[in-house]
mmCIF file of C-alpha atoms in Angstrom:
data_model
loop_
_atom_site.group_PDB
_atom_site.id
_atom_site.type_symbol
_atom_site.label_atom_id
_atom_site.label_comp_id
_atom_site.label_asym_id
_atom_site.label_seq_id
_atom_site.Cartn_x
_atom_site.Cartn_y
_atom_site.Cartn_z
ATOM 1 C CA MET M 1162 12.356 -3.624 -10.441
ATOM 2 C CA GLU M 1163 14.557 -1.446 -10.782
ATOM 3 C CA LYS M 1164 17.671 0.226 -7.911
ATOM 4 C CA ALA M 1165 16.548 3.368 -6.092
ATOM 5 C CA GLU M 1166 18.980 6.771 -7.078
ATOM 6 C CA PRO M 1167 19.514 7.780 -3.357
ATOM 7 C CA GLY M 1168 17.147 11.004 -2.423
ATOM 8 C CA ALA M 1169 13.923 8.069 -4.103
ATOM 9 C CA ARG M 1170 10.986 8.798 -2.163
ATOM 10 C CA VAL M 1171 9.346 6.304 0.037
ATOM 11 C CA ALA M 1172 6.660 6.414 1.419
ATOM 12 C CA VAL M 1173 5.844 4.610 4.919
ATOM 13 C CA PHE M 1174 2.107 3.313 6.625
ATOM 14 C CA SER M 1175 1.454 0.972 9.303
ATOM 15 C CA LYS M 1176 -0.969 -0.001 11.522
ATOM 16 C CA PRO M 1177 -0.907 0.516 15.035
ATOM 17 C CA HIS M 1178 0.540 -2.359 16.280
ATOM 18 C CA PRO M 1179 2.929 -3.909 19.335
ATOM 19 C CA LEU M 1180 5.323 -4.558 17.039
ATOM 20 C CA ALA M 1181 5.198 -1.808 14.470
ATOM 21 C CA ASN M 1182 7.399 0.193 16.824
ATOM 22 C CA GLU M 1183 10.655 -2.698 15.774
ATOM 23 C CA LEU M 1184 10.407 -2.781 12.237
ATOM 24 C CA LEU M 1185 9.309 1.167 11.687
ATOM 25 C CA THR M 1186 12.935 2.104 13.057
ATOM 26 C CA ALA M 1187 14.457 -1.226 11.448
ATOM 27 C CA ILE M 1188 12.869 0.136 8.051
ATOM 28 C CA GLU M 1189 13.999 3.962 8.335
ATOM 29 C CA ASN M 1190 17.471 2.545 9.347
ATOM 30 C CA CYS M 1191 17.349 0.710 6.213
ATOM 31 C CA LEU M 1192 16.422 3.819 4.045
ATOM 32 C CA ALA M 1193 18.754 6.450 5.974
ATOM 33 C CA ARG M 1194 21.802 3.570 4.753
ATOM 34 C CA HIS M 1195 19.725 4.001 1.202
ATOM 35 C CA GLY M 1196 19.828 7.429 1.196
ATOM 36 C CA MET M 1197 16.290 7.563 1.023
ATOM 37 C CA ASP M 1198 14.185 10.450 1.449
ATOM 38 C CA ALA M 1199 11.609 7.971 3.857
ATOM 39 C CA VAL M 1200 8.198 10.189 3.954
ATOM 40 C CA PHE M 1201 6.035 8.254 7.029
ATOM 41 C CA ASP M 1202 2.458 8.452 7.589
ATOM 42 C CA HIS M 1203 0.690 9.864 10.974
ATOM 43 C CA VAL M 1204 0.868 6.562 12.540
ATOM 44 C CA SER M 1205 4.159 5.323 11.255
ATOM 45 C CA ALA M 1206 5.489 9.230 12.087
ATOM 46 C CA SER M 1207 3.899 8.180 15.618
ATOM 47 C CA ALA M 1208 5.105 4.989 16.617
ATOM 48 C CA LEU M 1209 8.422 6.149 15.945
ATOM 49 C CA GLY M 1210 8.643 9.858 18.387
ATOM 50 C CA ARG M 1211 8.772 12.075 14.784
ATOM 51 C CA ALA M 1212 6.659 14.664 14.217
ATOM 52 C CA ASP M 1213 6.842 15.220 10.473
ATOM 53 C CA GLY M 1214 4.051 12.554 9.945
ATOM 54 C CA HIS M 1215 2.128 13.181 6.899
ATOM 55 C CA SER M 1216 -1.264 11.969 5.228
ATOM 56 C CA ARG M 1217 -1.439 8.771 3.141
ATOM 57 C CA GLU M 1218 -2.395 10.596 0.139
ATOM 58 C CA GLU M 1219 1.130 13.339 1.408
ATOM 59 C CA ALA M 1220 3.243 11.204 1.847
ATOM 60 C CA VAL M 1221 2.867 8.806 -2.001
ATOM 61 C CA LEU M 1222 2.601 11.285 -3.715
ATOM 62 C CA GLY M 1223 6.362 11.652 -5.681
ATOM 63 C CA ALA M 1224 7.145 8.242 -4.125
ATOM 64 C CA ASN M 1225 8.743 5.677 -5.956
ATOM 65 C CA LEU M 1226 8.432 3.171 -4.044
ATOM 66 C CA VAL M 1227 5.679 1.996 -0.714
ATOM 67 C CA ILE M 1228 6.019 0.461 2.252
ATOM 68 C CA SER M 1229 2.648 -0.700 4.327
ATOM 69 C CA VAL M 1230 3.450 -2.386 7.468
ATOM 70 C CA GLY M 1231 0.381 -4.542 8.970
ATOM 71 C CA GLY M 1232 -1.986 -6.518 7.029
ATOM 72 C CA ASP M 1233 -3.814 -7.906 4.297
ATOM 73 C CA GLY M 1234 -6.217 -5.088 5.206
ATOM 74 C CA THR M 1235 -3.408 -2.162 5.737
ATOM 75 C CA LEU M 1236 -2.428 -3.739 2.268
ATOM 76 C CA LEU M 1237 -5.574 -3.081 0.865
ATOM 77 C CA SER M 1238 -6.083 0.266 2.166
ATOM 78 C CA THR M 1239 -2.808 1.778 0.581
ATOM 79 C CA ALA M 1240 -3.754 0.078 -2.303
ATOM 80 C CA ARG M 1241 -6.267 2.504 -2.709
ATOM 81 C CA VAL M 1242 -4.501 5.710 -1.681
ATOM 82 C CA VAL M 1243 -2.035 4.746 -4.480
ATOM 83 C CA GLY M 1244 -4.437 4.354 -6.622
ATOM 84 C CA LYS M 1245 -3.735 4.596 -10.246
ATOM 85 C CA ARG M 1246 -1.237 5.863 -9.492
ATOM 86 C CA GLY M 1247 1.129 2.340 -10.265
ATOM 87 C CA THR M 1248 3.968 3.246 -7.284
ATOM 88 C CA PRO M 1249 4.665 -0.471 -6.249
ATOM 89 C CA ILE M 1250 4.149 -1.572 -2.789
ATOM 90 C CA LEU M 1251 5.579 -3.600 -0.969
ATOM 91 C CA GLY M 1252 3.834 -5.589 2.104
ATOM 92 C CA VAL M 1253 5.479 -6.225 5.202
ATOM 93 C CA ASN M 1254 3.242 -8.879 7.689
ATOM 94 C CA ILE M 1255 3.443 -8.009 11.628
ATOM 95 C CA GLY M 1256 0.236 -10.813 11.565
ATOM 96 C CA ASN M 1257 0.628 -14.567 12.275
ATOM 97 C CA LEU M 1258 -0.801 -14.341 8.023
ATOM 98 C CA GLY M 1259 -0.835 -12.699 5.459
ATOM 99 C CA PHE M 1260 -2.226 -13.870 1.795
ATOM 100 C CA LEU M 1261 -0.871 -9.835 0.371
ATOM 101 C CA THR M 1262 0.988 -8.979 2.761
ATOM 102 C CA GLU M 1263 3.800 -11.505 1.737
ATOM 103 C CA THR M 1264 7.343 -10.160 3.179
ATOM 104 C CA SER M 1265 7.404 -11.199 7.315
ATOM 105 C CA ALA M 1266 9.113 -8.784 10.309
ATOM 106 C CA ARG M 1267 12.069 -11.445 9.899
ATOM 107 C CA GLU M 1268 12.803 -10.918 6.189
ATOM 108 C CA VAL M 1269 11.947 -7.404 6.043
ATOM 109 C CA THR M 1270 15.447 -5.850 6.225
ATOM 110 C CA GLY M 1271 16.308 -8.484 4.038
ATOM 111 C CA VAL M 1272 14.013 -7.933 1.769
ATOM 112 C CA LEU M 1273 14.213 -4.037 1.545
ATOM 113 C CA ASN M 1274 17.768 -3.997 0.759
ATOM 114 C CA ALA M 1275 17.202 -6.115 -2.645
ATOM 115 C CA THR M 1276 14.436 -4.039 -3.496
ATOM 116 C CA LEU M 1277 16.880 -0.371 -2.979
ATOM 117 C CA GLU M 1278 19.651 -2.548 -5.018
ATOM 118 C CA GLY M 1279 17.188 -3.432 -8.447
ATOM 119 C CA ARG M 1280 17.186 -7.653 -7.192
ATOM 120 C CA ALA M 1281 13.682 -7.689 -5.855
ATOM 121 C CA ARG M 1282 10.832 -9.044 -8.897
ATOM 122 C CA LEU M 1283 8.262 -6.600 -9.288
ATOM 123 C CA ILE M 1284 4.378 -8.380 -9.570
ATOM 124 C CA LYS M 1285 1.922 -5.898 -10.771
ATOM 125 C CA ARG M 1286 -1.839 -6.987 -9.808
ATOM 126 C CA ARG M 1287 -4.394 -5.616 -11.576
ATOM 127 C CA ALA M 1288 -6.713 -2.959 -10.475
ATOM 128 C CA LEU M 1289 -9.913 -3.401 -10.349
ATOM 129 C CA ALA M 1290 -12.457 -0.183 -10.984
ATOM 130 C CA MET M 1291 -15.717 0.302 -9.623
ATOM 131 C CA ARG M 1292 -18.243 2.292 -10.699
ATOM 132 C CA ARG M 1293 -21.930 3.117 -9.736
ATOM 133 C CA GLU M 1294 -24.443 4.116 -12.498
ATOM 134 C CA SER M 1295 -27.287 5.246 -11.005
ATOM 135 C CA ASP M 1296 -25.504 8.173 -9.176
ATOM 136 C CA PRO M 1297 -23.265 10.214 -10.812
ATOM 137 C CA GLU M 1298 -22.051 12.099 -8.129
ATOM 138 C CA ASP M 1299 -20.338 8.956 -7.431
ATOM 139 C CA ALA M 1300 -16.436 9.143 -8.195
ATOM 140 C CA GLU M 1301 -14.845 6.275 -9.277
ATOM 141 C CA ILE M 1302 -12.829 2.938 -7.187
ATOM 142 C CA THR M 1303 -10.308 1.955 -7.255
ATOM 143 C CA ALA M 1304 -9.793 -1.700 -5.239
ATOM 144 C CA LEU M 1305 -7.374 -4.381 -5.721
ATOM 145 C CA ASN M 1306 -8.154 -7.513 -4.451
ATOM 146 C CA ASP M 1307 -12.369 -7.951 -4.696
ATOM 147 C CA VAL M 1308 -15.275 -5.138 -4.606
ATOM 148 C CA THR M 1309 -18.734 -6.212 -2.372
ATOM 149 C CA PHE M 1310 -22.318 -5.416 -3.725
ATOM 150 C CA SER M 1311 -24.895 -4.931 -0.987
ATOM 151 C CA LYS M 1312 -27.671 -3.854 -0.931
ATOM 152 C CA LYS M 1313 -30.523 -2.493 1.181
ATOM 153 C CA ASP M 1314 -33.233 -3.698 1.114
ATOM 154 C CA LEU M 1315 -32.811 -8.406 0.860
ATOM 155 C CA ALA M 1316 -36.057 -7.996 -2.235
ATOM 156 C CA ARG M 1317 -34.219 -5.242 -4.829
ATOM 157 C CA LEU M 1318 -32.362 -6.878 -7.478
ATOM 158 C CA PHE M 1319 -28.945 -4.745 -9.209
ATOM 159 C CA SER M 1320 -27.957 -5.585 -12.923
ATOM 160 C CA LEU M 1321 -24.105 -5.231 -12.816
ATOM 161 C CA SER M 1322 -21.901 -4.728 -16.310
ATOM 162 C CA LEU M 1323 -18.991 -6.594 -15.952
ATOM 163 C CA PHE M 1324 -15.658 -5.060 -17.994
ATOM 164 C CA VAL M 1325 -11.895 -6.179 -18.340
ATOM 165 C CA ASP M 1326 -9.838 -4.120 -20.461
ATOM 166 C CA GLU M 1327 -12.242 -1.753 -21.663
ATOM 167 C CA ASN M 1328 -14.660 -4.976 -22.906
ATOM 168 C CA GLY M 1329 -17.500 -6.195 -21.691
#
């Protein structure tokens, strides 16, 4: 990832968790040392005792980086908000096991410094898009990891068309 210029916008999302407060303070301090414009979602701002929390949709607008503090579920919900913008997401795991959130709480300052200084490697993941053709009112849904199809009645069948890069 390229070096972040001072004043670059960094959105920070988290889930309520006892370990989040200390970690969010470390992230806030690191971003301030680098001169970043930190924008916190409502949950993160509340954990820091700040009154300037934003909706996630507002916070991600114009962001150069999004930091997701929680677990894989938090990262997946962050990816849904980021959508097709292509904004890099740094996933920080505060639980026991994270497949998508590889950065641990004790590594966050070092990894965040490396990211902001342009020393981190950006891994691009393909997003999935799902749309139900039977309901034109449904918007396209973007997913990072998987999409689950379920039906109300056990006996119902459905047709599935799969396209990869516009090829079906």
